[in-house]
Amino acid sequence: MAERTLQVTGRLGLHARAAANLVRVANRFHSTLTLQRLDGDTEADAKSILEILTLAASRGTRLRIVAHGVDEEDALDAVVGLFSRDFDETEREEIDQSAAQQLRCSGLGVSEGVVLGRVLRFQEGAREVYRARIDDADLERERRRFRAAVRLSRRQLEAIKERAEKELGRGHAYIFDAHLLFLEDAKLTRDVEDYIVRQRSNAEWAAKVVGDRLLSIYTQINDEYLRERGSDIEDVIQRLLANLTGEGRKYPNLSEDAVVVSRDLLPSTIAELDLSHVRAIATDTGGWTSHMAIIARGLGLTAVVGLRDFYERTRTGDQILVDARRGEVILHPTAATIAEYDFTRSSAPAIAANVTGVVDSGPVTTRDGVSIALRANVELPTEFQTVRQFGACGVGLFRSEFLLSRPGLMISEDEQYEAYKALAEAAGSDGAVVRLFDVGGEIGNELKERERNPALGLRAVRFNLRNQQVMRTQVRAILRAGAAGKLSLVIPMIADVADVRLAQRVIAEELDNLNAAAIPCAKVPTGAMIEVPSAVLTAEKIAREVDFFELGTNDLVQYTLAVDRGNDKVSDWFRTLHPAVLYGINRTLQAAGEAGIPVIVCGEMASTPAYAVLLTGMGAIDLSMTPAMIPRVRSTLGQIDTQQAREVASKCLESATADEVEEIVRSEFRARWPELFPPSKLPKASEPTA
Ligand code: PEP
Ligand code: MG
């Protein structure tokens, strides 16, 4: 046996990449090599990266290395040499330094607030892991399944490493060496296999338990840099789980100050996440009207979207500042940057702060005596109570597809009935409008095969007509709940009269079936969502077939201008105030007026005070919006005169471009209502707008 004493001198301590080098050197020798901290009794096998990292040996730590075997002296020489060369890390340290440098990224702020927190990387498509008991006879098969997942993960990591080497250079690819070593570390593989056998457990559960155990060791490490490397282990475990379950990856444990960073966040995921701990959201994709943004605003969450490749630059645990007002995120903010913000005051979004105040309710009356209903758009059952809190005239739009919190999972008729009944109760005498499932597009990708062009595909009413079991179940639940409260039903994405007639036939048949079975139910008013240009162009004809219209301005902008509402690359072309969009809205309002049916404007446009004024100028008297925005829209509309709004709207309708309309809005609003519309509340010149 031989031993030497060493000191860690590298700035970043014995971190993952250094440890990977040490493992590689140690594995060249037959002797056992053990590292011991001189200031305690922790020790680690120098051939196990996971054990080395749990030493938490930061700069200055003194270690003893003990070698035992035929080549013990040579092994010690090699290890001492590696320590004296700072683990051959000089070139790579620069990368680590730059990784910890402040990084600003611009996107689009879609709500309010400034939040300082820690990154929680979130990858879509993940699933929970469940425990299953395995029969003795099947334990060997379970271990083989685990080994196969390790092999598959290795192949994936090698491919990623190769690509990263080509695209980013050897320095960046190096971290995947460490991932490969984690994956094959006996501390992980042996422990998982032991757990499978001892606990008669399925491989997924065993990998999760062992992984959680390793991660918990990391969270106790004092050195911040080393602690954050826990996310590398987390990454590897998630990969293994994904390969075992054949599903995606999941990060279920949220810390108090979690900032969810994701490439893309499906609304169904938001519905499923425990949001009580999430402080902010930052995503690579998305736009002002994507559902993720709408929900973030509804919940008062600070959110910045459209950050392009930001996700790739982060690690779980990194410090992050999210500034939704400026539409910016700052990774590893310096002390000076943090000092620019005043975090002693509440940095929660102002819109969320309204929840506790006493608010007015009922319709708002403009200066010239026009009564305008202000309703709530709701997505999640947890939002039902906000209808009252923000003084809404009932629910103008319930996006019922959010009941399908996991894509692919349909809920039963009785569960839906309970949800619609609760909705009707929350809405009270003003009633609630339930939209038939608007799945397809960005929601519910797994309900069907992926389509090349989902926004133009089997979405909304088309999906319902093709999946009649789903549609009939929902319709029955709505008709039954209609007997217990005031409900209406709206059919999404109507393109023409034929769509309306087909959907209404199904509704009429289900009403007959319920009546024939003597099940309590009620015929409910039926409306059409007008959000597709062909529906605008045939609005008079559709108006004769339905009880009311709902104007979905989010999709109307998307389809009229052929601009994907969730694609940040084209957000400059998403112009709510485009004359073609205003023309469509105006035409729809007129057609409904002539047919004598009401119109609820329920797109995000109604949530923005300046746009709400313009809508009233075109004759809208029924607006539905994110509940938290109601007090603000109420206060604005209560101080304007619709006659003046009409004058501005007619000038806008005569304009040729979105820029011209925005200029009219800026100058006219400033001149007519200077206190209501300071420049910050108006569309900015030549910038993307809501
Ligand atoms: C719309 O399109 O404007 C609308 C209200 O519906 P969604 O945003 O859910 O598509
Ligand atoms: Mg829509």
XYZ file of C-alpha atoms and ligand atoms in Angstrom:
701
model
C 0.000 0.000 0.000
C 1.246 3.516 -0.808
C -0.170 6.973 -0.230
C 0.411 10.653 -1.013
C -1.144 13.957 0.028
C -2.549 16.365 -2.518
C -4.275 19.711 -2.738
C -6.941 20.780 -5.230
C -5.702 23.982 -6.862
C -8.038 24.447 -9.857
C -10.456 27.381 -9.539
C -13.510 25.203 -9.971
C -12.377 22.433 -7.669
C -12.692 18.753 -8.492
C -15.693 19.280 -10.749
C -17.282 16.941 -13.270
C -14.828 17.333 -16.111
C -11.785 17.168 -13.833
C -13.266 14.120 -12.139
C -13.840 12.520 -15.542
C -10.141 12.949 -16.303
C -9.190 11.487 -12.964
C -11.385 8.419 -13.571
C -9.807 7.950 -16.967
C -6.279 8.042 -15.495
C -7.194 5.812 -12.520
C -8.704 3.194 -14.805
C -5.361 2.693 -16.551
C -4.052 0.898 -13.441
C -4.854 -2.398 -11.721
C -4.439 -0.967 -8.218
C -7.385 0.285 -6.210
C -7.208 4.050 -5.649
C -9.071 5.739 -2.827
C -9.347 9.469 -2.163
C -9.918 10.700 1.385
C -10.631 14.218 2.567
C -8.112 15.225 5.215
C -10.636 17.442 6.975
C -13.219 14.698 7.456
C -13.891 11.059 6.886
C -15.468 11.153 3.423
C -13.726 8.919 0.952
C -14.248 7.973 -2.660
C -13.187 5.373 -5.164
C -11.065 7.272 -7.726
C -12.542 5.080 -10.466
C -16.106 6.268 -9.786
C -17.023 9.724 -11.000
C -20.108 9.800 -8.817
C -18.116 9.031 -5.682
C -15.445 11.604 -6.548
C -18.052 14.303 -6.983
C -19.662 13.550 -3.666
C -16.326 14.462 -2.029
C -17.310 18.049 -2.910
C -13.625 18.919 -3.129
C -13.536 22.617 -3.931
C -10.363 24.669 -4.446
C -7.952 24.329 -1.521
C -9.314 20.964 -0.305
C -6.532 18.664 0.929
C -6.825 14.986 0.056
C -4.990 11.774 0.766
C -4.757 9.250 -2.045
C -4.197 5.655 -1.140
C -3.179 3.058 -3.745
C -3.221 -0.684 -3.276
C -1.947 -3.178 -5.875
C 0.821 -4.262 -8.206
C 1.268 -0.887 -9.882
C 0.485 1.324 -6.896
C 3.509 3.634 -7.215
C 2.960 4.226 -10.947
C -0.715 4.917 -10.286
C 0.120 7.463 -7.597
C 2.661 9.185 -9.877
C 0.064 9.459 -12.627
C -2.611 10.873 -10.310
C -0.235 13.350 -8.663
C 0.882 14.456 -12.134
C -2.753 15.029 -13.142
C -3.401 17.117 -10.017
C -0.288 19.207 -10.638
C -1.447 19.900 -14.215
C -4.853 21.024 -12.855
C -6.506 17.976 -14.421
C -5.414 19.098 -17.909
C -8.189 21.626 -17.598
C -6.566 24.940 -18.522
C -8.209 25.265 -21.892
C -11.561 24.111 -20.595
C -11.656 26.328 -17.579
C -12.226 29.211 -19.917
C -15.397 27.563 -21.018
C -16.502 27.078 -17.452
C -15.731 30.688 -16.712
C -17.720 31.862 -19.680
C -20.552 29.529 -18.662
C -20.770 31.370 -15.380
C -20.640 34.791 -16.989
C -23.687 36.977 -17.134
C -25.732 36.325 -20.246
C -28.603 38.528 -21.416
C -31.208 37.226 -23.873
C -34.090 39.168 -25.353
C -37.488 37.737 -26.038
C -41.040 38.891 -25.674
C -42.419 39.706 -22.227
C -45.983 38.362 -22.205
C -46.955 39.311 -18.653
C -45.598 41.542 -15.936
C -43.094 41.403 -13.131
C -39.423 40.845 -12.432
C -38.307 37.657 -10.722
C -34.989 36.416 -9.409
C -34.853 32.642 -9.072
C -33.222 29.380 -10.045
C -33.545 27.630 -13.372
C -35.621 24.489 -13.496
C -35.073 22.973 -16.916
C -38.212 21.353 -18.146
C -38.456 19.122 -21.119
C -41.813 18.419 -22.685
C -43.338 14.999 -23.030
C -42.305 13.691 -19.609
C -44.263 11.268 -17.450
C -44.402 10.241 -13.799
C -42.596 7.090 -12.734
C -44.652 4.464 -10.927
C -43.636 1.558 -8.729
C -44.522 -1.955 -9.798
C -43.826 -5.216 -7.981
C -41.907 -7.717 -10.090
C -42.264 -11.503 -9.657
C -39.092 -13.382 -8.735
C -39.143 -15.154 -12.084
C -39.052 -11.835 -13.917
C -36.294 -10.083 -11.968
C -33.568 -11.096 -14.377
C -35.612 -9.796 -17.293
C -36.032 -6.491 -15.439
C -32.262 -6.175 -14.966
C -31.740 -6.893 -18.657
C -34.244 -4.205 -19.503
C -32.281 -1.754 -17.369
C -28.996 -2.710 -19.065
C -30.617 -2.245 -22.468
C -31.712 1.261 -21.428
C -28.132 2.013 -20.343
C -26.849 0.827 -23.739
C -29.408 2.913 -25.600
C -28.589 5.977 -23.478
C -24.894 5.448 -24.211
C -25.520 5.369 -27.958
C -27.588 8.548 -27.712
C -24.952 10.347 -25.646
C -22.178 9.316 -28.031
C -24.177 10.685 -30.927
C -24.881 13.946 -29.066
C -21.212 14.246 -28.138
C -20.144 13.735 -31.727
C -22.560 16.366 -32.961
C -21.592 18.816 -30.242
C -17.921 18.312 -31.114
C -18.633 19.163 -34.730
C -20.923 22.092 -34.082
C -19.600 23.625 -30.879
C -16.031 22.389 -30.603
C -14.367 19.856 -28.376
C -14.559 22.026 -25.259
C -18.351 22.024 -25.189
C -18.689 18.378 -26.109
C -16.537 17.390 -23.191
C -19.381 17.487 -20.680
C -20.935 14.494 -22.444
C -17.840 12.491 -21.524
C -18.819 13.109 -17.940
C -22.407 12.068 -18.713
C -21.130 8.845 -20.260
C -19.063 8.138 -17.165
C -22.066 8.786 -14.881
C -24.097 6.408 -16.950
C -21.623 3.572 -16.619
C -20.525 4.298 -13.084
C -20.877 1.163 -10.977
C -22.313 3.309 -8.188
C -25.290 3.948 -10.368
C -25.653 0.726 -12.338
C -24.851 -1.640 -9.480
C -27.104 0.211 -7.056
C -30.007 0.180 -9.500
C -29.633 -3.537 -10.209
C -29.326 -4.296 -6.477
C -32.457 -2.286 -5.806
C -34.385 -4.155 -8.499
C -33.515 -7.492 -6.913
C -33.761 -6.546 -3.239
C -36.989 -4.595 -3.540
C -38.499 -6.649 -6.390
C -38.939 -3.356 -8.119
C -39.438 -2.337 -11.719
C -36.359 -0.782 -13.316
C -37.914 2.679 -13.678
C -38.639 2.958 -9.989
C -35.208 1.618 -9.045
C -33.477 4.143 -11.319
C -35.551 6.935 -9.879
C -34.870 6.015 -6.248
C -31.120 5.624 -6.805
C -31.021 8.804 -8.883
C -32.906 10.795 -6.232
C -30.503 9.499 -3.601
C -27.499 10.675 -5.614
C -29.126 14.020 -6.255
C -29.902 14.540 -2.592
C -26.187 14.109 -1.819
C -25.526 16.895 -4.291
C -28.005 19.310 -2.843
C -26.084 19.161 0.444
C -22.760 20.141 -1.113
C -21.575 23.528 0.093
C -19.693 24.594 -2.987
C -22.192 26.229 -5.310
C -20.448 25.302 -8.534
C -20.149 21.661 -7.583
C -23.694 21.557 -6.285
C -25.027 22.765 -9.569
C -23.367 19.855 -11.334
C -26.139 17.789 -9.803
C -28.066 18.782 -12.896
C -25.696 16.652 -14.986
C -26.677 13.616 -12.977
C -30.304 14.654 -13.213
C -29.923 14.829 -16.977
C -28.524 11.319 -17.174
C -31.189 9.868 -14.887
C -33.944 11.531 -16.893
C -32.483 10.113 -20.076
C -32.433 6.640 -18.565
C -36.019 6.970 -17.381
C -37.133 8.204 -20.762
C -35.503 5.221 -22.421
C -36.985 2.806 -19.910
C -40.530 4.104 -20.149
C -40.324 4.935 -23.815
C -41.737 8.323 -22.847
C -40.353 11.771 -22.294
C -38.563 13.225 -19.297
C -39.865 14.886 -16.174
C -38.625 17.179 -13.428
C -41.274 16.860 -10.794
C -39.654 18.541 -7.788
C -39.960 22.282 -7.869
C -37.932 24.424 -5.521
C -39.402 27.524 -3.902
C -37.979 29.939 -6.435
C -38.242 27.850 -9.582
C -38.118 29.556 -12.946
C -39.300 26.993 -15.478
C -37.071 27.168 -18.546
C -38.224 25.140 -21.494
C -38.008 25.021 -25.255
C -41.728 24.903 -25.433
C -44.307 24.496 -22.733
C -47.558 22.827 -23.658
C -50.561 24.350 -21.950
C -51.490 20.868 -20.775
C -48.164 20.718 -18.943
C -48.833 24.006 -17.235
C -52.183 22.659 -16.178
C -50.433 19.611 -14.731
C -47.500 21.340 -13.036
C -47.636 22.258 -9.387
C -47.602 25.979 -10.005
C -47.547 27.016 -6.388
C -43.763 27.112 -6.523
C -43.184 28.364 -10.030
C -42.223 32.031 -9.982
C -41.643 32.616 -13.670
C -41.481 30.988 -17.072
C -38.954 31.451 -19.872
C -39.409 29.605 -23.155
C -37.589 29.460 -26.472
C -40.785 29.585 -28.524
C -44.145 31.268 -28.171
C -45.916 34.539 -28.838
C -48.301 36.929 -27.115
C -51.376 34.865 -27.976
C -49.969 31.366 -27.498
C -51.941 29.549 -24.828
C -48.937 29.306 -22.570
C -48.729 33.118 -22.540
C -52.460 33.482 -21.967
C -52.326 31.145 -18.976
C -49.227 32.835 -17.552
C -51.082 36.139 -17.612
C -54.163 34.513 -16.105
C -52.146 33.109 -13.236
C -50.118 36.266 -12.760
C -46.870 34.472 -13.614
C -43.930 36.471 -14.916
C -43.136 35.119 -18.378
C -40.789 35.822 -21.268
C -41.169 33.798 -24.483
C -39.414 33.622 -27.844
C -35.898 33.290 -26.394
C -34.700 31.126 -29.326
C -31.882 28.897 -27.999
C -31.863 29.993 -24.372
C -32.833 26.573 -22.985
C -29.608 25.064 -24.310
C -27.530 27.569 -22.377
C -29.002 26.818 -18.986
C -28.520 24.259 -16.268
C -30.975 23.410 -13.532
C -29.907 25.427 -10.498
C -28.414 28.380 -12.405
C -29.394 31.757 -11.041
C -31.686 33.660 -13.379
C -33.413 37.011 -13.494
C -36.594 37.240 -15.580
C -37.729 40.739 -16.497
C -41.051 40.506 -18.296
C -41.383 44.285 -18.558
C -38.287 44.516 -20.735
C -38.838 41.097 -22.284
C -35.440 39.947 -21.125
C -33.810 37.165 -19.131
C -30.398 37.355 -17.495
C -28.551 34.154 -16.685
C -25.942 34.338 -13.887
C -26.787 37.988 -13.146
C -23.914 39.855 -11.519
C -24.336 41.544 -8.158
C -24.357 44.885 -9.972
C -27.206 43.760 -12.238
C -29.250 42.465 -9.331
C -28.658 45.751 -7.486
C -30.302 47.623 -10.393
C -33.559 45.972 -9.382
C -35.361 46.595 -6.142
C -36.238 43.140 -4.888
C -37.097 44.448 -1.453
C -40.456 45.551 -2.822
C -42.819 42.877 -4.030
C -41.685 41.890 -7.485
C -44.798 39.855 -8.130
C -46.694 40.925 -11.207
C -48.985 43.830 -10.519
C -51.912 42.084 -12.151
C -51.718 39.275 -9.585
C -51.703 41.834 -6.780
C -55.232 42.857 -7.693
C -56.591 39.550 -6.496
C -56.917 40.743 -2.931
C -58.467 44.168 -3.609
C -62.181 44.903 -3.664
C -63.260 45.301 -7.277
C -66.349 46.565 -9.063
C -68.501 44.013 -10.814
C -71.185 43.854 -13.492
C -71.084 45.647 -16.826
C -69.221 48.938 -17.206
C -70.972 52.040 -18.497
C -69.068 54.403 -20.793
C -69.332 58.197 -20.460
C -72.027 58.278 -23.123
C -74.066 55.602 -21.345
C -73.216 52.467 -23.357
C -73.230 49.337 -21.209
C -70.422 46.893 -21.926
C -70.271 43.388 -20.463
C -66.870 42.285 -19.221
C -66.582 38.513 -19.018
C -63.826 36.112 -18.041
C -61.868 33.677 -20.195
C -60.914 30.692 -18.064
C -58.782 27.669 -18.742
C -58.241 25.840 -15.464
C -60.819 24.872 -12.835
C -58.510 26.569 -10.287
C -59.343 29.868 -12.005
C -63.097 29.582 -11.501
C -62.982 31.647 -8.338
C -61.251 34.509 -10.174
C -64.515 35.207 -12.020
C -65.939 36.768 -8.853
C -62.643 38.179 -7.610
C -62.202 40.317 -10.688
C -65.849 41.294 -11.058
C -66.577 39.429 -14.305
C -70.045 39.169 -15.847
C -69.769 35.387 -15.936
C -67.514 33.334 -18.185
C -67.346 34.337 -21.833
C -65.084 31.466 -22.807
C -64.152 28.250 -21.040
C -61.341 26.586 -22.967
C -62.582 23.129 -22.022
C -59.658 21.309 -23.651
C -57.626 22.173 -20.577
C -59.624 19.519 -18.752
C -57.562 17.078 -20.775
C -54.581 17.849 -18.614
C -52.583 15.103 -20.232
C -52.674 14.932 -23.976
C -54.306 11.713 -25.033
C -56.298 11.278 -21.836
C -60.008 11.787 -22.267
C -62.033 12.419 -19.146
C -65.354 10.736 -18.566
C -68.810 12.225 -19.121
C -69.449 12.370 -15.371
C -66.146 14.106 -14.635
C -66.911 16.639 -17.337
C -70.442 17.107 -16.023
C -69.044 17.936 -12.568
C -66.580 20.428 -14.065
C -69.244 22.223 -16.146
C -71.627 22.307 -13.194
C -68.905 23.897 -11.037
C -68.223 26.360 -13.842
C -71.900 27.331 -14.067
C -72.017 27.811 -10.298
C -68.934 30.058 -10.384
C -70.388 32.067 -13.276
C -73.768 32.625 -11.582
C -76.679 34.355 -13.291
C -74.510 35.762 -16.112
C -73.759 32.224 -17.222
C -70.763 30.558 -18.836
C -69.906 29.599 -22.398
C -68.251 26.203 -22.794
C -66.246 25.781 -25.961
C -66.187 22.283 -27.441
C -62.662 20.844 -27.244
C -60.363 22.963 -29.381
C -57.735 20.252 -29.707
C -55.195 19.997 -32.457
C -52.717 22.713 -33.349
C -50.608 23.384 -30.295
C -52.830 21.371 -27.974
C -53.231 17.649 -27.788
C -50.586 16.639 -30.250
C -50.708 13.126 -28.937
C -54.413 12.660 -29.423
C -53.673 11.903 -33.001
C -50.776 11.367 -35.296
C -48.620 14.406 -35.820
C -49.718 16.480 -38.766
C -47.524 18.428 -41.117
C -49.518 21.579 -40.637
C -51.528 21.192 -37.430
C -53.015 24.705 -37.327
C -54.611 23.936 -40.695
C -55.293 20.337 -39.855
C -57.728 18.220 -37.926
C -58.334 20.849 -35.263
C -61.334 22.021 -33.229
C -64.705 21.368 -34.934
C -62.990 19.139 -37.498
C -61.462 17.004 -34.767
C -64.842 16.786 -33.045
C -66.717 15.754 -36.158
C -64.129 13.085 -36.919
C -64.065 11.810 -33.327
C -67.751 11.738 -32.640
C -67.509 9.640 -29.506
C -65.405 12.360 -27.929
C -67.757 15.073 -29.170
C -70.944 13.293 -28.123
C -69.574 12.622 -24.632
C -68.731 16.279 -24.181
C -72.027 17.508 -25.602
C -73.992 15.218 -23.261
C -72.029 16.486 -20.261
C -72.726 20.106 -21.260
C -76.446 19.497 -21.871
C -76.770 17.735 -18.503
C -74.904 20.511 -16.680
C -77.114 23.012 -18.531
C -80.022 21.760 -16.403
C -78.118 22.732 -13.245
C -76.894 26.189 -14.260
C -76.787 28.756 -17.031
C -74.573 27.416 -19.810
C -74.080 27.974 -23.530
C -71.951 26.037 -25.966
C -69.682 27.411 -28.664
C -68.206 25.526 -31.606
C -64.591 26.435 -32.356
C -62.974 27.147 -35.727
C -66.143 27.183 -37.795
C -65.213 27.683 -41.447
C -68.703 27.739 -42.958
C -72.379 26.952 -42.531
C -71.792 23.265 -43.275
C -69.604 22.909 -40.161
C -72.325 24.509 -38.053
C -75.059 22.258 -39.407
C -73.060 19.067 -38.895
C -72.183 20.022 -35.318
C -75.741 21.051 -34.525
C -77.092 17.762 -35.789
C -74.888 15.928 -33.283
C -76.008 18.271 -30.498
C -79.704 17.789 -31.378
C -79.311 14.000 -31.480
C -77.663 13.919 -28.069
C -80.413 16.113 -26.629
C -82.989 13.669 -27.996
C -81.075 10.719 -26.560
C -80.903 12.290 -23.112
C -84.594 13.184 -23.176
C -85.507 9.691 -24.328
C -83.546 8.270 -21.389
C -85.232 10.771 -19.030
C -81.869 12.153 -17.950
C -82.167 15.752 -16.695
C -80.749 18.090 -19.329
C -81.425 21.422 -21.063
C -81.240 22.750 -24.595
C -78.496 25.340 -24.413
C -77.821 28.314 -26.735
C -75.278 27.385 -29.386
C -72.741 29.766 -30.881
C -70.003 29.775 -33.511
C -66.452 30.949 -32.996
C -65.604 33.346 -35.804
C -61.854 33.107 -36.194
C -61.262 31.927 -39.757
C -61.461 34.294 -42.775
C -64.042 32.132 -44.567
C -66.337 32.458 -41.541
C -65.918 36.235 -41.636
C -66.775 36.300 -45.321
C -69.928 34.233 -44.785
C -70.812 35.716 -41.386
C -74.357 36.775 -42.410
C -75.137 33.194 -43.414
C -73.658 31.649 -40.282
C -75.495 34.218 -38.141
C -78.838 32.777 -39.297
C -77.907 29.341 -37.924
C -76.646 30.140 -34.415
C -77.690 31.952 -31.251
C -74.521 34.007 -30.881
C -71.009 34.615 -32.193
C -67.697 34.595 -30.388
C -64.926 36.512 -32.098
C -61.605 34.757 -31.571
C -59.179 37.493 -32.495
C -56.088 35.387 -31.727
C -56.829 32.933 -34.472
C -58.392 35.592 -36.648
C -55.039 37.393 -36.761
C -53.191 34.111 -37.302
C -55.392 32.933 -40.171
C -56.077 36.304 -41.781
C -52.399 37.225 -41.934
C -51.076 33.651 -42.327
C -48.824 34.148 -39.289
C -48.287 31.309 -36.812
C -49.317 32.754 -33.443
C -46.781 30.648 -31.540
C -43.743 31.192 -33.744
C -41.460 33.893 -32.390
C -39.619 34.153 -35.710
C -42.668 35.701 -37.334
C -43.948 37.666 -34.354
C -43.146 40.930 -36.187
C -45.817 39.997 -38.698
C -48.430 39.189 -36.061
C -50.189 42.562 -36.189
C -53.435 42.720 -34.276
C -54.080 46.179 -35.699
C -53.671 45.128 -39.320
C -56.473 46.740 -41.364
C -57.500 43.312 -42.707
C -58.057 42.096 -39.156
C -60.050 45.212 -38.226
C -62.084 44.787 -41.385
C -62.879 41.172 -40.394
C -63.933 42.204 -36.894
C -66.068 45.057 -38.174
C -67.735 42.883 -40.772
C -68.534 40.178 -38.223
C -70.002 42.683 -35.748
C -72.179 44.161 -38.479
C -73.415 40.792 -39.711
C -74.373 39.786 -36.175
C -76.058 43.142 -35.584
C -78.165 42.738 -38.715
C -79.164 39.206 -37.684
C -79.924 40.376 -34.152
C -77.522 38.009 -32.372
C -74.931 38.989 -29.739
C -71.153 38.821 -30.238
C -68.644 38.177 -27.459
C -65.129 39.283 -28.420
C -62.916 36.826 -26.575
C -59.432 36.983 -28.099
C -56.513 38.614 -26.280
C -57.310 41.861 -28.050
C -60.130 42.474 -25.575
C -57.645 42.276 -22.665
C -55.602 45.232 -23.876
C -57.242 48.518 -22.838
C -56.359 50.476 -26.009
C -57.636 47.687 -28.238
C -60.758 47.296 -26.123
C -61.541 50.960 -26.844
C -61.109 50.323 -30.561
C -63.418 47.295 -30.336
C -66.144 49.398 -28.723
C -65.591 51.905 -31.546
C -66.551 49.152 -33.974
C -69.682 48.409 -31.972
C -68.568 45.612 -29.600
C -70.482 45.668 -26.303
C -69.495 42.273 -24.926
C -65.837 41.523 -24.184
C -64.280 38.448 -22.597
C -60.720 38.410 -21.315
C -58.079 37.155 -18.881
C -59.864 37.774 -15.541
C -56.949 39.707 -14.035
C -57.232 42.281 -16.833
C -60.900 43.073 -16.189
C -60.348 45.861 -13.595
C -57.968 47.645 -15.923
C -60.236 47.407 -18.969
C -63.189 48.429 -16.805
C -61.410 51.538 -15.584
C -60.461 52.553 -19.153
C -63.864 51.982 -20.729
C -65.578 53.817 -17.879
C -63.679 56.962 -18.870
C -64.207 56.996 -22.625
C -66.991 57.958 -24.919
C -67.940 55.397 -27.592
C -68.767 58.148 -30.066
C -65.124 59.235 -29.964
C -63.979 55.616 -30.151
C -66.127 55.234 -33.269
C -64.420 58.188 -34.930
C -60.977 56.698 -34.273
C -62.072 53.223 -35.416
C -63.439 54.491 -38.713
C -60.142 56.251 -39.455
C -58.296 53.017 -38.674
C -60.577 51.028 -40.965
C -59.647 53.316 -43.843
C -55.891 52.776 -43.392
C -53.729 50.666 -45.667
C -51.137 49.209 -43.272
C -50.741 48.123 -39.653
C -48.150 50.876 -39.166
C -50.671 53.476 -40.283
C -53.328 52.125 -37.921
C -50.906 52.122 -35.024
C -49.896 55.700 -35.788
C -53.563 56.762 -35.784
C -54.103 54.981 -32.467
C -51.054 56.685 -30.965
C -51.911 60.198 -32.092
C -55.693 60.048 -31.642
C -55.616 58.353 -28.246
C -52.980 60.759 -26.978
C -55.018 63.727 -28.148
C -58.390 62.483 -26.877
C -57.470 60.672 -23.650
C -53.988 61.891 -22.595
C -54.231 60.748 -18.953
C -55.589 57.332 -19.894
C -53.019 56.574 -22.539
C -49.460 57.671 -21.771
C -47.004 56.419 -24.448
C -46.258 53.227 -22.464
C -49.887 52.100 -22.861
C -49.950 52.505 -26.628
C -48.429 50.411 -29.436
C -44.801 51.336 -29.921
C -43.631 52.612 -33.268
C -42.343 49.854 -35.620
C -42.278 47.169 -32.942
C -44.278 43.957 -32.672
C -47.531 44.457 -30.853
C -49.987 42.304 -29.018
C -58.994 33.052 -30.216
O -58.583 32.368 -31.141
O -58.948 34.295 -30.202
C -59.575 32.422 -29.019
C -60.250 33.113 -28.137
O -59.357 31.126 -28.806
P -57.937 30.462 -28.556
O -56.979 31.542 -28.129
O -58.142 29.450 -27.484
O -57.593 29.850 -29.857
Mg -59.079 30.289 -31.329
